[in-house]
PDB file of N, CA and C in Angstrom:
ATOM      1  N   MET D1103      33.391  33.428 -33.342  1.00 57.00           N
ATOM      2  CA  MET D1103      33.668  33.809 -31.648  1.00 57.00           C
ATOM      3  C   MET D1103      31.490  34.326 -32.029  1.00 57.00           C
ATOM      4  N   THR D1104      31.243  35.038 -32.464  1.00 66.00           N
ATOM      5  CA  THR D1104      29.788  35.075 -31.982  1.00 66.00           C
ATOM      6  C   THR D1104      28.785  33.589 -32.088  1.00 66.00           C
ATOM      7  N   PHE D1105      29.172  32.865 -33.389  1.00 58.00           N
ATOM      8  CA  PHE D1105      28.834  31.772 -33.198  1.00 58.00           C
ATOM      9  C   PHE D1105      28.914  30.580 -32.124  1.00 58.00           C
ATOM     10  N   PHE D1106      29.816  30.667 -31.596  1.00 56.00           N
ATOM     11  CA  PHE D1106      30.420  30.278 -30.559  1.00 56.00           C
ATOM     12  C   PHE D1106      29.618  30.890 -29.004  1.00 56.00           C
ATOM     13  N   LEU D1107      29.065  31.847 -28.785  1.00 63.00           N
ATOM     14  CA  LEU D1107      28.861  32.048 -27.554  1.00 63.00           C
ATOM     15  C   LEU D1107      27.562  32.411 -27.756  1.00 63.00           C
ATOM     16  N   ALA D1108      27.171  32.055 -29.392  1.00 65.00           N
ATOM     17  CA  ALA D1108      26.000  32.634 -28.949  1.00 65.00           C
ATOM     18  C   ALA D1108      25.402  30.811 -29.362  1.00 65.00           C
ATOM     19  N   PHE D1109      26.470  29.817 -29.245  1.00 62.00           N
ATOM     20  CA  PHE D1109      26.165  28.402 -28.749  1.00 62.00           C
ATOM     21  C   PHE D1109      25.607  27.703 -27.558  1.00 62.00           C
ATOM     22  N   PHE D1110      26.500  28.463 -27.124  1.00 62.00           N
ATOM     23  CA  PHE D1110      26.700  28.429 -25.192  1.00 62.00           C
ATOM     24  C   PHE D1110      26.096  29.341 -24.760  1.00 62.00           C
ATOM     25  N   VAL D1111      25.323  30.184 -25.208  1.00 60.00           N
ATOM     26  CA  VAL D1111      24.514  30.549 -24.636  1.00 60.00           C
ATOM     27  C   VAL D1111      22.818  29.670 -24.581  1.00 60.00           C
ATOM     28  N   LEU D1112      23.076  29.096 -25.758  1.00 64.00           N
ATOM     29  CA  LEU D1112      21.575  28.482 -26.072  1.00 64.00           C
ATOM     30  C   LEU D1112      22.088  27.228 -25.188  1.00 64.00           C
ATOM     31  N   VAL D1113      22.764  26.694 -25.382  1.00 61.00           N
ATOM     32  CA  VAL D1113      23.286  25.335 -24.096  1.00 61.00           C
ATOM     33  C   VAL D1113      22.570  25.020 -22.893  1.00 61.00           C
ATOM     34  N   PHE D1114      23.547  26.876 -22.859  1.00 65.00           N
ATOM     35  CA  PHE D1114      23.418  26.962 -20.998  1.00 65.00           C
ATOM     36  C   PHE D1114      21.428  27.498 -21.111  1.00 65.00           C
ATOM     37  N   PHE D1115      20.798  27.746 -21.691  1.00 65.00           N
ATOM     38  CA  PHE D1115      19.324  27.925 -21.383  1.00 65.00           C
ATOM     39  C   PHE D1115      18.992  26.197 -21.420  1.00 65.00           C
ATOM     40  N   LEU D1116      18.890  25.913 -22.573  1.00 63.00           N
ATOM     41  CA  LEU D1116      18.393  24.515 -22.984  1.00 63.00           C
ATOM     42  C   LEU D1116      18.501  23.978 -20.994  1.00 63.00           C
ATOM     43  N   VAL D1117      19.774  23.100 -20.965  1.00 66.00           N
ATOM     44  CA  VAL D1117      20.177  22.871 -19.763  1.00 66.00           C
ATOM     45  C   VAL D1117      19.001  23.449 -19.105  1.00 66.00           C
ATOM     46  N   VAL D1118      19.146  25.272 -18.298  1.00 65.00           N
ATOM     47  CA  VAL D1118      18.148  25.344 -17.975  1.00 65.00           C
ATOM     48  C   VAL D1118      17.008  24.998 -18.064  1.00 65.00           C
ATOM     49  N   LEU D1119      16.994  25.030 -18.520  1.00 62.00           N
ATOM     50  CA  LEU D1119      15.430  24.596 -18.827  1.00 62.00           C
ATOM     51  C   LEU D1119      14.711  23.155 -18.732  1.00 62.00           C
ATOM     52  N   PHE D1120      15.712  22.660 -19.345  1.00 69.00           N
ATOM     53  CA  PHE D1120      15.882  20.650 -19.348  1.00 69.00           C
ATOM     54  C   PHE D1120      15.525  20.832 -16.867  1.00 69.00           C
ATOM     55  N   SER D1121      16.967  22.034 -16.355  1.00 70.00           N
ATOM     56  CA  SER D1121      17.053  21.373 -15.476  1.00 70.00           C
ATOM     57  C   SER D1121      15.536  22.160 -14.292  1.00 70.00           C
ATOM     58  N   ILE D1122      14.371  23.031 -14.923  1.00 66.00           N
ATOM     59  CA  ILE D1122      13.252  23.760 -14.406  1.00 66.00           C
ATOM     60  C   ILE D1122      12.443  22.457 -14.478  1.00 66.00           C
ATOM     61  N   ASN D1123      12.076  22.001 -16.212  1.00 60.00           N
ATOM     62  CA  ASN D1123      11.132  21.310 -16.115  1.00 60.00           C
ATOM     63  C   ASN D1123      11.561  19.531 -15.359  1.00 60.00           C
ATOM     64  N   SER D1124      12.126  19.415 -14.502  1.00 58.00           N
ATOM     65  CA  SER D1124      12.901  18.086 -14.494  1.00 58.00           C
ATOM     66  C   SER D1124      12.713  18.683 -12.901  1.00 58.00           C
ATOM     67  N   SER D1125      13.074  19.189 -12.079  1.00 54.00           N
ATOM     68  CA  SER D1125      12.555  20.053 -10.774  1.00 54.00           C
ATOM     69  C   SER D1125      11.423  19.567 -10.466  1.00 54.00           C
ATOM     70  N   ARG D1126      10.346  20.130 -11.371  1.00 56.00           N
ATOM     71  CA  ARG D1126       9.369  19.987 -11.095  1.00 56.00           C
ATOM     72  C   ARG D1126       8.555  18.970 -11.155  1.00 56.00           C
ATOM     73  N   LYS D1127       8.486  18.274 -11.971  1.00 53.00           N
ATOM     74  CA  LYS D1127       8.578  16.578 -12.024  1.00 53.00           C
ATOM     75  C   LYS D1127       8.739  15.985 -10.917  1.00 53.00           C
ATOM     76  N   ILE D1128       9.859  16.107 -10.635  1.00 53.00           N
ATOM     77  CA  ILE D1128       9.770  15.901  -9.102  1.00 53.00           C
ATOM     78  C   ILE D1128       9.202  15.917  -7.635  1.00 53.00           C
ATOM     79  N   GLU D1129       8.816  17.980  -7.988  1.00 53.00           N
ATOM     80  CA  GLU D1129       8.158  17.841  -6.573  1.00 53.00           C
ATOM     81  C   GLU D1129       6.631  17.343  -6.827  1.00 53.00           C
ATOM     82  N   GLU D1130       5.816  16.972  -8.438  1.00 57.00           N
ATOM     83  CA  GLU D1130       5.252  16.399  -9.161  1.00 57.00           C
ATOM     84  C   GLU D1130       4.702  15.471  -9.182  1.00 57.00           C
ATOM     85  N   ARG D1131       5.618  14.179  -8.861  1.00 62.00           N
ATOM     86  CA  ARG D1131       5.916  12.581  -8.456  1.00 62.00           C
ATOM     87  C   ARG D1131       6.113  12.706  -6.392  1.00 62.00           C
ATOM     88  N   ASN D1132       6.726  13.932  -6.120  1.00 60.00           N
ATOM     89  CA  ASN D1132       6.535  13.835  -3.875  1.00 60.00           C
ATOM     90  C   ASN D1132       5.486  14.868  -3.535  1.00 60.00           C
ATOM     91  N   SER D1133       5.016  15.153  -4.576  1.00 66.00           N
ATOM     92  CA  SER D1133       3.283  15.304  -3.579  1.00 66.00           C
ATOM     93  C   SER D1133       2.523  14.777  -4.010  1.00 66.00           C
ATOM     94  N   TYR D1134       2.283  13.857  -3.407  1.00 72.00           N
ATOM     95  CA  TYR D1134       1.248  12.403  -3.027  1.00 72.00           C
ATOM     96  C   TYR D1134      -0.338  13.440  -1.902  1.00 72.00           C
ATOM     97  N   ASN D1135      -1.562  13.151  -2.261  1.00 80.00           N
ATOM     98  CA  ASN D1135      -2.354  13.922  -1.136  1.00 80.00           C
ATOM     99  C   ASN D1135      -3.136  12.322  -0.507  1.00 80.00           C
ATOM    100  N   TYR D1136      -1.938  11.977   0.309  1.00 81.00           N
ATOM    101  CA  TYR D1136      -2.492  10.989   1.500  1.00 81.00           C
ATOM    102  C   TYR D1136      -2.493  11.634   2.769  1.00 81.00           C
ATOM    103  N   SER D1137      -3.206  11.010   3.141  1.00 84.00           N
ATOM    104  CA  SER D1137      -3.316  11.097   5.047  1.00 84.00           C
ATOM    105  C   SER D1137      -3.297   9.145   6.062  1.00 84.00           C
ATOM    106  N   VAL D1138      -3.190  10.000   6.842  1.00 86.00           N
ATOM    107  CA  VAL D1138      -2.747   8.423   7.315  1.00 86.00           C
ATOM    108  C   VAL D1138      -4.061   8.358   7.981  1.00 86.00           C
ATOM    109  N   VAL D1139      -4.771   6.915   8.041  1.00 86.00           N
ATOM    110  CA  VAL D1139      -6.157   6.411   8.951  1.00 86.00           C
ATOM    111  C   VAL D1139      -6.187   5.688   9.694  1.00 86.00           C
ATOM    112  N   PRO D1140      -7.024   5.123  10.817  1.00 88.00           N
ATOM    113  CA  PRO D1140      -7.196   4.649  11.006  1.00 88.00           C
ATOM    114  C   PRO D1140      -6.907   3.306  10.992  1.00 88.00           C
ATOM    115  N   LEU D1141      -6.305   1.456  11.770  1.00 87.00           N
ATOM    116  CA  LEU D1141      -7.199   1.405  10.988  1.00 87.00           C
ATOM    117  C   LEU D1141      -8.244   0.331  11.955  1.00 87.00           C
ATOM    118  N   MET D1142      -8.868   0.073  12.522  1.00 89.00           N
ATOM    119  CA  MET D1142      -9.792   0.114  12.634  1.00 89.00           C
ATOM    120  C   MET D1142     -10.616   1.441  12.773  1.00 89.00           C
ATOM    121  N   THR D1143     -11.963   1.265  13.367  1.00 90.00           N
ATOM    122  CA  THR D1143     -13.297   2.861  13.811  1.00 90.00           C
ATOM    123  C   THR D1143     -13.037   2.248  15.053  1.00 90.00           C
ATOM    124  N   PRO D1144     -14.134   3.193  16.319  1.00 92.00           N
ATOM    125  CA  PRO D1144     -14.123   2.841  17.871  1.00 92.00           C
ATOM    126  C   PRO D1144     -14.961   2.099  18.214  1.00 92.00           C
ATOM    127  N   ALA D1145     -15.521   2.039  17.369  1.00 93.00           N
ATOM    128  CA  ALA D1145     -16.753   0.875  17.938  1.00 93.00           C
ATOM    129  C   ALA D1145     -16.172  -0.860  17.523  1.00 93.00           C
ATOM    130  N   GLU D1146     -15.440  -0.739  16.201  1.00 91.00           N
ATOM    131  CA  GLU D1146     -13.774  -2.174  15.751  1.00 91.00           C
ATOM    132  C   GLU D1146     -12.805  -2.080  17.075  1.00 91.00           C
ATOM    133  N   ILE D1147     -12.521  -1.151  17.882  1.00 92.00           N
ATOM    134  CA  ILE D1147     -11.404  -1.322  18.636  1.00 92.00           C
ATOM    135  C   ILE D1147     -12.412  -2.083  20.690  1.00 92.00           C
ATOM    136  N   ASP D1148     -13.430  -0.645  19.879  1.00 94.00           N
ATOM    137  CA  ASP D1148     -14.502  -1.178  21.387  1.00 94.00           C
ATOM    138  C   ASP D1148     -14.568  -3.221  21.799  1.00 94.00           C
ATOM    139  N   PHE D1149     -14.837  -3.172  20.064  1.00 92.00           N
ATOM    140  CA  PHE D1149     -14.912  -4.985  19.845  1.00 92.00           C
ATOM    141  C   PHE D1149     -14.020  -6.150  20.438  1.00 92.00           C
ATOM    142  N   TYR D1150     -12.657  -5.727  19.443  1.00 92.00           N
ATOM    143  CA  TYR D1150     -11.224  -5.866  19.388  1.00 92.00           C
ATOM    144  C   TYR D1150     -11.003  -6.460  20.964  1.00 92.00           C
ATOM    145  N   ASN D1151     -11.862  -4.908  21.774  1.00 92.00           N
ATOM    146  CA  ASN D1151     -11.040  -5.482  23.679  1.00 92.00           C
ATOM    147  C   ASN D1151     -11.602  -6.281  24.330  1.00 92.00           C
ATOM    148  N   ILE D1152     -12.996  -6.909  23.666  1.00 93.00           N
ATOM    149  CA  ILE D1152     -13.708  -7.646  24.577  1.00 93.00           C
ATOM    150  C   ILE D1152     -13.432  -8.670  23.776  1.00 93.00           C
ATOM    151  N   LEU D1153     -13.502  -8.950  22.247  1.00 91.00           N
ATOM    152  CA  LEU D1153     -12.676  -9.846  22.748  1.00 91.00           C
ATOM    153  C   LEU D1153     -11.570 -10.427  23.047  1.00 91.00           C
ATOM    154  N   VAL D1154     -10.698  -9.581  23.482  1.00 90.00           N
ATOM    155  CA  VAL D1154      -9.122  -9.795  23.506  1.00 90.00           C
ATOM    156  C   VAL D1154      -9.869 -10.824  25.348  1.00 90.00           C
ATOM    157  N   LYS D1155     -10.091  -9.923  25.805  1.00 91.00           N
ATOM    158  CA  LYS D1155     -10.438  -9.922  27.450  1.00 91.00           C
ATOM    159  C   LYS D1155     -11.166 -11.618  27.489  1.00 91.00           C
ATOM    160  N   ILE D1156     -12.394 -12.325  26.361  1.00 91.00           N
ATOM    161  CA  ILE D1156     -12.763 -13.042  26.082  1.00 91.00           C
ATOM    162  C   ILE D1156     -11.793 -14.379  26.028  1.00 91.00           C
ATOM    163  N   ILE D1157     -11.979 -14.409  24.836  1.00 89.00           N
ATOM    164  CA  ILE D1157     -10.596 -15.586  23.654  1.00 89.00           C
ATOM    165  C   ILE D1157      -9.615 -16.082  25.519  1.00 89.00           C
ATOM    166  N   SER D1158      -9.139 -17.439  25.023  1.00 84.00           N
ATOM    167  CA  SER D1158      -8.165 -17.820  26.722  1.00 84.00           C
ATOM    168  C   SER D1158      -6.877 -17.467  25.454  1.00 84.00           C
ATOM    169  N   ASP D1159      -5.566 -18.343  26.215  1.00 83.00           N
ATOM    170  CA  ASP D1159      -4.077 -17.584  25.797  1.00 83.00           C
ATOM    171  C   ASP D1159      -4.194 -18.857  24.448  1.00 83.00           C
ATOM    172  N   ASP D1160      -4.340 -19.535  24.227  1.00 85.00           N
ATOM    173  CA  ASP D1160      -4.913 -20.930  23.162  1.00 85.00           C
ATOM    174  C   ASP D1160      -5.490 -20.152  21.624  1.00 85.00           C
ATOM    175  N   PHE D1161      -5.900 -18.837  22.034  1.00 88.00           N
ATOM    176  CA  PHE D1161      -6.344 -18.489  20.824  1.00 88.00           C
ATOM    177  C   PHE D1161      -5.777 -17.173  19.871  1.00 88.00           C
ATOM    178  N   LEU D1162      -5.036 -17.209  18.742  1.00 88.00           N
ATOM    179  CA  LEU D1162      -5.637 -15.916  18.232  1.00 88.00           C
ATOM    180  C   LEU D1162      -6.122 -15.143  17.681  1.00 88.00           C
ATOM    181  N   LEU D1163      -5.828 -13.727  17.900  1.00 89.00           N
ATOM    182  CA  LEU D1163      -6.788 -12.763  17.490  1.00 89.00           C
ATOM    183  C   LEU D1163      -6.335 -11.965  16.137  1.00 89.00           C
ATOM    184  N   PHE D1164      -6.769 -11.903  14.955  1.00 89.00           N
ATOM    185  CA  PHE D1164      -6.353 -11.065  14.251  1.00 89.00           C
ATOM    186  C   PHE D1164      -7.514  -9.690  13.559  1.00 89.00           C
ATOM    187  N   SER D1165      -6.996  -8.919  13.207  1.00 89.00           N
ATOM    188  CA  SER D1165      -7.946  -7.831  12.202  1.00 89.00           C
ATOM    189  C   SER D1165      -7.652  -7.538  11.117  1.00 89.00           C
ATOM    190  N   LYS D1166      -8.702  -6.964  10.095  1.00 90.00           N
ATOM    191  CA  LYS D1166      -8.108  -6.884   8.809  1.00 90.00           C
ATOM    192  C   LYS D1166      -7.773  -7.829   8.584  1.00 90.00           C
ATOM    193  N   THR D1167      -8.273  -9.120   8.655  1.00 89.00           N
ATOM    194  CA  THR D1167      -7.303 -10.251   7.065  1.00 89.00           C
ATOM    195  C   THR D1167      -7.776  -9.799   6.238  1.00 89.00           C
ATOM    196  N   GLY D1168      -6.432  -9.935   4.833  1.00 89.00           N
ATOM    197  CA  GLY D1168      -7.110 -10.341   4.210  1.00 89.00           C
ATOM    198  C   GLY D1168      -8.271 -11.528   3.298  1.00 89.00           C
ATOM    199  N   LEU D1169      -9.079 -11.845   2.949  1.00 88.00           N
ATOM    200  CA  LEU D1169      -9.758 -13.197   2.593  1.00 88.00           C
ATOM    201  C   LEU D1169      -8.987 -13.979   2.014  1.00 88.00           C
ATOM    202  N   TRP D1170      -8.491 -13.023   1.569  1.00 86.00           N
ATOM    203  CA  TRP D1170      -7.095 -14.460  -0.245  1.00 86.00           C
ATOM    204  C   TRP D1170      -6.351 -15.201   1.169  1.00 86.00           C
ATOM    205  N   ALA D1171      -5.594 -14.094   2.418  1.00 86.00           N
ATOM    206  CA  ALA D1171      -4.392 -14.571   3.379  1.00 86.00           C
ATOM    207  C   ALA D1171      -5.274 -16.207   4.381  1.00 86.00           C
ATOM    208  N   VAL D1172      -7.083 -16.375   3.773  1.00 85.00           N
ATOM    209  CA  VAL D1172      -7.333 -18.017   4.328  1.00 85.00           C
ATOM    210  C   VAL D1172      -7.995 -18.777   3.924  1.00 85.00           C
ATOM    211  N   ILE D1173      -8.081 -18.197   2.675  1.00 85.00           N
ATOM    212  CA  ILE D1173      -8.103 -19.461   1.731  1.00 85.00           C
ATOM    213  C   ILE D1173      -7.966 -19.185   0.229  1.00 85.00           C
ATOM    214  N   ARG D1174      -7.956 -20.727  -0.183  1.00 80.00           N
ATOM    215  CA  ARG D1174      -7.030 -20.798  -1.203  1.00 80.00           C
ATOM    216  C   ARG D1174      -7.514 -20.830  -2.514  1.00 80.00           C
ATOM    217  N   ASN D1175      -7.427 -19.935  -3.680  1.00 74.00           N
ATOM    218  CA  ASN D1175      -7.692 -20.520  -4.533  1.00 74.00           C
ATOM    219  C   ASN D1175      -6.977 -21.383  -5.698  1.00 74.00           C
ATOM    220  N   ASN D1176      -8.486 -22.316  -5.537  1.00 77.00           N
ATOM    221  CA  ASN D1176      -8.431 -23.890  -6.844  1.00 77.00           C
ATOM    222  C   ASN D1176      -7.855 -23.728  -7.572  1.00 77.00           C
ATOM    223  N   GLU D1177      -8.656 -22.987  -8.438  1.00 72.00           N
ATOM    224  CA  GLU D1177      -8.949 -23.604 -10.147  1.00 72.00           C
ATOM    225  C   GLU D1177      -8.033 -22.005 -10.803  1.00 72.00           C
ATOM    226  N   HIS D1178      -6.839 -21.729  -9.594  1.00 75.00           N
ATOM    227  CA  HIS D1178      -6.221 -20.309 -10.207  1.00 75.00           C
ATOM    228  C   HIS D1178      -6.335 -19.763 -11.408  1.00 75.00           C
ATOM    229  N   ASP D1179      -7.153 -18.788 -11.555  1.00 79.00           N
ATOM    230  CA  ASP D1179      -7.485 -17.985 -12.061  1.00 79.00           C
ATOM    231  C   ASP D1179      -8.335 -16.584 -12.364  1.00 79.00           C
ATOM    232  N   ARG D1180      -7.817 -15.737 -12.322  1.00 82.00           N
ATOM    233  CA  ARG D1180      -8.566 -13.988 -12.178  1.00 82.00           C
ATOM    234  C   ARG D1180      -9.449 -13.882 -11.570  1.00 82.00           C
ATOM    235  N   LYS D1181     -11.405 -14.646 -12.397  1.00 82.00           N
ATOM    236  CA  LYS D1181     -12.264 -14.857 -12.279  1.00 82.00           C
ATOM    237  C   LYS D1181     -12.217 -15.187 -10.728  1.00 82.00           C
ATOM    238  N   SER D1182     -11.498 -15.953 -10.369  1.00 80.00           N
ATOM    239  CA  SER D1182     -12.479 -16.793  -8.731  1.00 80.00           C
ATOM    240  C   SER D1182     -10.666 -15.847  -8.198  1.00 80.00           C
ATOM    241  N   TRP D1183      -9.311 -15.474  -8.890  1.00 83.00           N
ATOM    242  CA  TRP D1183      -9.051 -15.302  -7.765  1.00 83.00           C
ATOM    243  C   TRP D1183      -9.297 -13.082  -7.057  1.00 83.00           C
ATOM    244  N   ASN D1184     -10.225 -13.027  -8.282  1.00 83.00           N
ATOM    245  CA  ASN D1184     -10.541 -11.589  -8.444  1.00 83.00           C
ATOM    246  C   ASN D1184     -12.382 -10.915  -7.115  1.00 83.00           C
ATOM    247  N   LYS D1185     -12.909 -12.341  -6.961  1.00 82.00           N
ATOM    248  CA  LYS D1185     -14.026 -12.250  -5.745  1.00 82.00           C
ATOM    249  C   LYS D1185     -12.971 -11.851  -4.435  1.00 82.00           C
ATOM    250  N   ILE D1186     -11.771 -12.773  -4.483  1.00 84.00           N
ATOM    251  CA  ILE D1186     -11.531 -13.090  -2.568  1.00 84.00           C
ATOM    252  C   ILE D1186     -10.036 -12.440  -2.314  1.00 84.00           C
ATOM    253  N   SER D1187      -9.868 -11.414  -3.587  1.00 84.00           N
ATOM    254  CA  SER D1187      -9.442 -10.251  -2.853  1.00 84.00           C
ATOM    255  C   SER D1187      -8.967  -8.862  -2.563  1.00 84.00           C
ATOM    256  N   GLN D1188     -10.229  -9.184  -2.481  1.00 87.00           N
ATOM    257  CA  GLN D1188     -10.618  -7.259  -1.654  1.00 87.00           C
ATOM    258  C   GLN D1188     -11.315  -7.707  -1.054  1.00 87.00           C
ATOM    259  N   LYS D1189     -11.680  -8.310  -0.811  1.00 89.00           N
ATOM    260  CA  LYS D1189     -11.915  -8.214   0.508  1.00 89.00           C
ATOM    261  C   LYS D1189     -11.692  -9.508   1.822  1.00 89.00           C
ATOM    262  N   HIS D1190     -12.005  -8.731   3.003  1.00 89.00           N
ATOM    263  CA  HIS D1190     -11.662  -8.864   4.077  1.00 89.00           C
ATOM    264  C   HIS D1190     -12.436  -9.164   5.341  1.00 89.00           C
ATOM    265  N   LEU D1191     -11.070  -9.882   6.258  1.00 90.00           N
ATOM    266  CA  LEU D1191     -12.503 -10.093   7.381  1.00 90.00           C
ATOM    267  C   LEU D1191     -12.411  -8.533   8.595  1.00 90.00           C
ATOM    268  N   ASP D1192     -13.426  -8.707   9.344  1.00 89.00           N
ATOM    269  CA  ASP D1192     -13.340  -7.597  10.401  1.00 89.00           C
ATOM    270  C   ASP D1192     -12.595  -8.524  12.000  1.00 89.00           C
ATOM    271  N   PHE D1193     -12.797  -9.444  11.619  1.00 91.00           N
ATOM    272  CA  PHE D1193     -11.611  -9.673  12.583  1.00 91.00           C
ATOM    273  C   PHE D1193     -12.102 -12.092  12.484  1.00 91.00           C
ATOM    274  N   ILE D1194     -10.773 -12.313  12.450  1.00 90.00           N
ATOM    275  CA  ILE D1194     -10.855 -13.277  12.972  1.00 90.00           C
ATOM    276  C   ILE D1194     -10.365 -14.539  14.554  1.00 90.00           C
ATOM    277  N   ILE D1195      -9.963 -15.280  14.573  1.00 89.00           N
ATOM    278  CA  ILE D1195     -10.359 -15.687  15.598  1.00 89.00           C
ATOM    279  C   ILE D1195      -9.725 -17.174  15.716  1.00 89.00           C
ATOM    280  N   VAL D1196      -7.599 -17.292  15.590  1.00 87.00           N
ATOM    281  CA  VAL D1196      -7.143 -18.937  15.212  1.00 87.00           C
ATOM    282  C   VAL D1196      -6.594 -19.924  16.733  1.00 87.00           C
ATOM    283  N   PHE D1197      -7.006 -21.036  16.129  1.00 85.00           N
ATOM    284  CA  PHE D1197      -6.876 -21.332  17.870  1.00 85.00           C
ATOM    285  C   PHE D1197      -5.196 -21.748  16.958  1.00 85.00           C
ATOM    286  N   MET D1198      -4.328 -22.277  18.126  1.00 80.00           N
ATOM    287  CA  MET D1198      -2.536 -22.060  18.193  1.00 80.00           C
ATOM    288  C   MET D1198      -2.852 -23.478  19.320  1.00 80.00           C
ATOM    289  N   MET D1199      -1.818 -23.584  17.788  1.00 77.00           N
ATOM    290  CA  MET D1199      -1.616 -24.867  18.352  1.00 77.00           C
ATOM    291  C   MET D1199       0.355 -25.178  18.703  1.00 77.00           C
ATOM    292  N   LEU D1200       0.116 -26.177  19.348  1.00 55.00           N
ATOM    293  CA  LEU D1200       1.524 -25.812  19.053  1.00 55.00           C
ATOM    294  C   LEU D1200       2.721 -27.175  18.991  1.00 55.00           C
ATOM    295  N   ARG D1201       4.191 -26.779  17.855  1.00 51.00           N
ATOM    296  CA  ARG D1201       4.099 -27.967  17.350  1.00 51.00           C
ATOM    297  C   ARG D1201       5.730 -28.173  17.875  1.00 51.00           C
ATOM    298  N   THR D1202       6.041 -29.630  17.765  1.00 43.00           N
ATOM    299  CA  THR D1202       7.331 -29.633  18.097  1.00 43.00           C
ATOM    300  C   THR D1202       7.857 -30.249  17.460  1.00 43.00           C
TER     301      THR D1202
END
């Protein structure tokens, strides 16, 4: 009888210990140190607004576009991809063509 009681106390202690340890890991995973940052600086916003006023309705204006979205890597090797994958264009103006 004492053996069963000691066994259940040990199992209970291990379950509680495992539960506390796993809840700490969940809290650590959910406590990221990220914050929201603006997509453009105030100077870029001013320039964007000027460009919007200048360009006609035949053009589209995009900001912070990845260079990889505009040009293709025809060599399909990692070295060429790394040269363009982390770069971006502040603004691109695209001529909007109507396709039928």
